[in-house]
PDB file of C-alpha atoms in Angstrom:
ATOM      1  CA  MET A 395      -5.025   5.587   5.524  1.00  0.00           C
ATOM      2  CA  ILE A 396      -3.850   3.363   2.708  1.00  0.00           C
ATOM      3  CA  ALA A 397      -1.039   3.016   0.349  1.00  0.00           C
ATOM      4  CA  LEU A 398      -1.347   1.573  -3.132  1.00  0.00           C
ATOM      5  CA  LEU A 399       2.013   0.548  -4.326  1.00  0.00           C
ATOM      6  CA  THR A 400       3.323  -0.781  -7.563  1.00  0.00           C
ATOM      7  CA  THR A 401       6.426  -3.287  -7.065  1.00  0.00           C
ATOM      8  CA  LEU A 402       8.891  -4.778  -9.694  1.00  0.00           C
ATOM      9  CA  GLY A 403       6.580  -7.833 -10.996  1.00  0.00           C
ATOM     10  CA  GLY A 404       6.689 -10.881  -8.686  1.00  0.00           C
ATOM     11  CA  LYS A 405       7.981  -9.011  -5.698  1.00  0.00           C
ATOM     12  CA  GLU A 406       4.415  -8.105  -4.202  1.00  0.00           C
ATOM     13  CA  ARG A 407       4.105 -10.638  -1.733  1.00  0.00           C
ATOM     14  CA  SER A 408       7.518 -10.161  -0.244  1.00  0.00           C
ATOM     15  CA  VAL A 409       7.182  -6.377  -0.399  1.00  0.00           C
ATOM     16  CA  ALA A 410       3.928  -6.512   1.504  1.00  0.00           C
ATOM     17  CA  GLN A 411       5.544  -9.104   4.433  1.00  0.00           C
ATOM     18  CA  ASP A 412       8.777  -6.929   4.759  1.00  0.00           C
ATOM     19  CA  LEU A 413       6.494  -3.513   4.971  1.00  0.00           C
ATOM     20  CA  CYS A 414       4.096  -4.750   7.530  1.00  0.00           C
ATOM     21  CA  ASP A 415       7.299  -6.005   9.349  1.00  0.00           C
ATOM     22  CA  CYS A 416       8.714  -2.682   9.115  1.00  0.00           C
ATOM     23  CA  LEU A 417       5.866  -0.735   9.871  1.00  0.00           C
ATOM     24  CA  TYR A 418       5.223  -2.610  12.994  1.00  0.00           C
ATOM     25  CA  GLY A 419       8.499  -2.676  14.083  1.00  0.00           C
ATOM     26  CA  ASN A 420       8.429   0.770  14.013  1.00  0.00           C
ATOM     27  CA  GLY A 421       5.503   1.272  16.366  1.00  0.00           C
ATOM     28  CA  ASP A 422       2.389   1.104  13.917  1.00  0.00           C
ATOM     29  CA  THR A 423       0.644  -1.404  15.335  1.00  0.00           C
ATOM     30  CA  GLN A 424      -2.428  -1.160  13.487  1.00  0.00           C
ATOM     31  CA  VAL A 425      -1.111  -2.565   9.886  1.00  0.00           C
ATOM     32  CA  ARG A 426      -2.409  -4.623   7.178  1.00  0.00           C
ATOM     33  CA  CYS A 427      -0.608  -5.464   3.823  1.00  0.00           C
ATOM     34  CA  GLU A 428      -1.961  -7.402   1.220  1.00  0.00           C
ATOM     35  CA  PRO A 429      -0.983  -8.419  -2.470  1.00  0.00           C
ATOM     36  CA  ILE A 430      -3.668  -7.671  -4.574  1.00  0.00           C
ATOM     37  CA  TYR A 431      -2.547  -7.833  -8.005  1.00  0.00           C
ATOM     38  CA  PRO A 432       0.863  -8.982  -9.802  1.00  0.00           C
ATOM     39  CA  GLY A 433       3.076  -6.093  -8.960  1.00  0.00           C
ATOM     40  CA  VAL A 434       0.366  -4.372  -6.719  1.00  0.00           C
ATOM     41  CA  LEU A 435      -0.414  -4.228  -2.987  1.00  0.00           C
ATOM     42  CA  PHE A 436      -1.797  -2.046  -0.314  1.00  0.00           C
ATOM     43  CA  VAL A 437      -0.897  -0.875   3.060  1.00  0.00           C
ATOM     44  CA  GLU A 438      -3.469  -0.162   5.440  1.00  0.00           C
ATOM     45  CA  PHE A 439      -1.723   2.381   8.211  1.00  0.00           C
ATOM     46  CA  GLN A 440      -2.093   5.010  10.928  1.00  0.00           C
ATOM     47  CA  ARG A 441       1.357   6.558  11.000  1.00  0.00           C
ATOM     48  CA  ARG A 442       2.168   8.254   7.679  1.00  0.00           C
ATOM     49  CA  GLU A 443       5.757   9.036   9.128  1.00  0.00           C
ATOM     50  CA  THR A 444       6.141   5.554   9.730  1.00  0.00           C
ATOM     51  CA  LEU A 445       5.449   4.858   6.430  1.00  0.00           C
ATOM     52  CA  GLU A 446       7.754   6.870   4.848  1.00  0.00           C
ATOM     53  CA  LEU A 447      10.904   5.962   7.144  1.00  0.00           C
ATOM     54  CA  CYS A 448      10.228   2.398   5.706  1.00  0.00           C
ATOM     55  CA  LEU A 449       9.958   3.432   2.133  1.00  0.00           C
ATOM     56  CA  SER A 450      12.995   5.348   2.575  1.00  0.00           C
ATOM     57  CA  MET A 451      14.999   2.424   3.131  1.00  0.00           C
ATOM     58  CA  LYS A 452      17.132   1.033   0.257  1.00  0.00           C
ATOM     59  CA  TYR A 453      15.797  -2.187   0.022  1.00  0.00           C
ATOM     60  CA  PHE A 454      11.833  -0.628  -0.602  1.00  0.00           C
ATOM     61  CA  ARG A 455      13.541   2.129  -2.729  1.00  0.00           C
ATOM     62  CA  VAL A 456      14.898  -0.477  -5.203  1.00  0.00           C
ATOM     63  CA  LEU A 457      11.419  -2.606  -5.453  1.00  0.00           C
ATOM     64  CA  VAL A 458       8.679   0.066  -4.839  1.00  0.00           C
ATOM     65  CA  ARG A 459       7.972   1.501  -8.159  1.00  0.00           C
ATOM     66  CA  ARG A 460       4.727   3.914  -7.184  1.00  0.00           C
ATOM     67  CA  ILE A 461       3.328   4.850  -4.368  1.00  0.00           C
ATOM     68  CA  GLU A 462      -0.443   6.441  -4.267  1.00  0.00           C
ATOM     69  CA  ILE A 463      -2.294   7.409  -0.833  1.00  0.00           C
ATOM     70  CA  TYR A 464      -6.058   7.019  -0.530  1.00  0.00           C
ATOM     71  CA  GLU A 465      -8.486   7.764   2.449  1.00  0.00           C
ATOM     72  CA  LYS A 466     -10.107   4.244   2.330  1.00  0.00           C
ATOM     73  CA  VAL A 467     -10.418   1.132   0.537  1.00  0.00           C
ATOM     74  CA  VAL A 468     -13.551  -0.825  -0.303  1.00  0.00           C
ATOM     75  CA  ARG A 469     -14.500  -4.176  -1.943  1.00  0.00           C
ATOM     76  CA  SER A 470     -17.139  -3.496  -4.488  1.00  0.00           C
ATOM     77  CA  THR A 471     -18.423  -4.469  -7.949  1.00  0.00           C
ATOM     78  CA  GLU A 472     -19.401  -0.413  -8.959  1.00  0.00           C
ATOM     79  CA  THR A 473     -16.648   2.289  -9.123  1.00  0.00           C
ATOM     80  CA  PRO A 474     -17.671   5.644  -7.972  1.00  0.00           C
ATOM     81  CA  PRO A 475     -16.204   8.405 -10.169  1.00  0.00           C
ATOM     82  CA  GLY A 476     -12.991   9.810  -8.958  1.00  0.00           C
ATOM     83  CA  ALA A 477     -11.845   6.421  -7.291  1.00  0.00           C
ATOM     84  CA  LYS A 478      -9.442   3.942  -8.626  1.00  0.00           C
ATOM     85  CA  LYS A 479     -10.575   0.114  -9.054  1.00  0.00           C
ATOM     86  CA  VAL A 480      -7.751  -2.327  -8.955  1.00  0.00           C
ATOM     87  CA  GLY A 481      -8.657  -6.425  -8.703  1.00  0.00           C
ATOM     88  CA  ASP A 482     -11.759  -6.644  -6.555  1.00  0.00           C
ATOM     89  CA  TYR A 483     -10.801  -3.525  -4.420  1.00  0.00           C
ATOM     90  CA  ILE A 484     -11.814   0.333  -4.702  1.00  0.00           C
ATOM     91  CA  PHE A 485      -9.335   3.005  -3.660  1.00  0.00           C
ATOM     92  CA  LEU A 486     -11.198   6.307  -2.199  1.00  0.00           C
ATOM     93  CA  GLY A 487     -10.349   9.860  -1.786  1.00  0.00           C
ATOM     94  CA  ARG A 488      -6.771  10.115  -3.159  1.00  0.00           C
ATOM     95  CA  TYR A 489      -4.168  12.250  -1.450  1.00  0.00           C
ATOM     96  CA  ILE A 490      -2.127  14.515  -3.290  1.00  0.00           C
TER      97      ILE A 490
END
């Protein structure tokens, strides 16, 4: 799964690094965190409960403004209907 996060401006790099460290440290060993735009990053993860645990920490609650969960992310120039484009990335299959 993919989480698209909006952060306080200028904090996307530190949030990406710290969130990946938290996820990995709590047992989700297949993680990837990447800042993609000012104030925006995405996290690829396997265990949703681990993401929720990390995001419940006060540090992340202060810095993270919005979270959207998607099925997958691709790089493409065309945006299919129902997809969200951020930078060079297309986010597909949004979960509610």
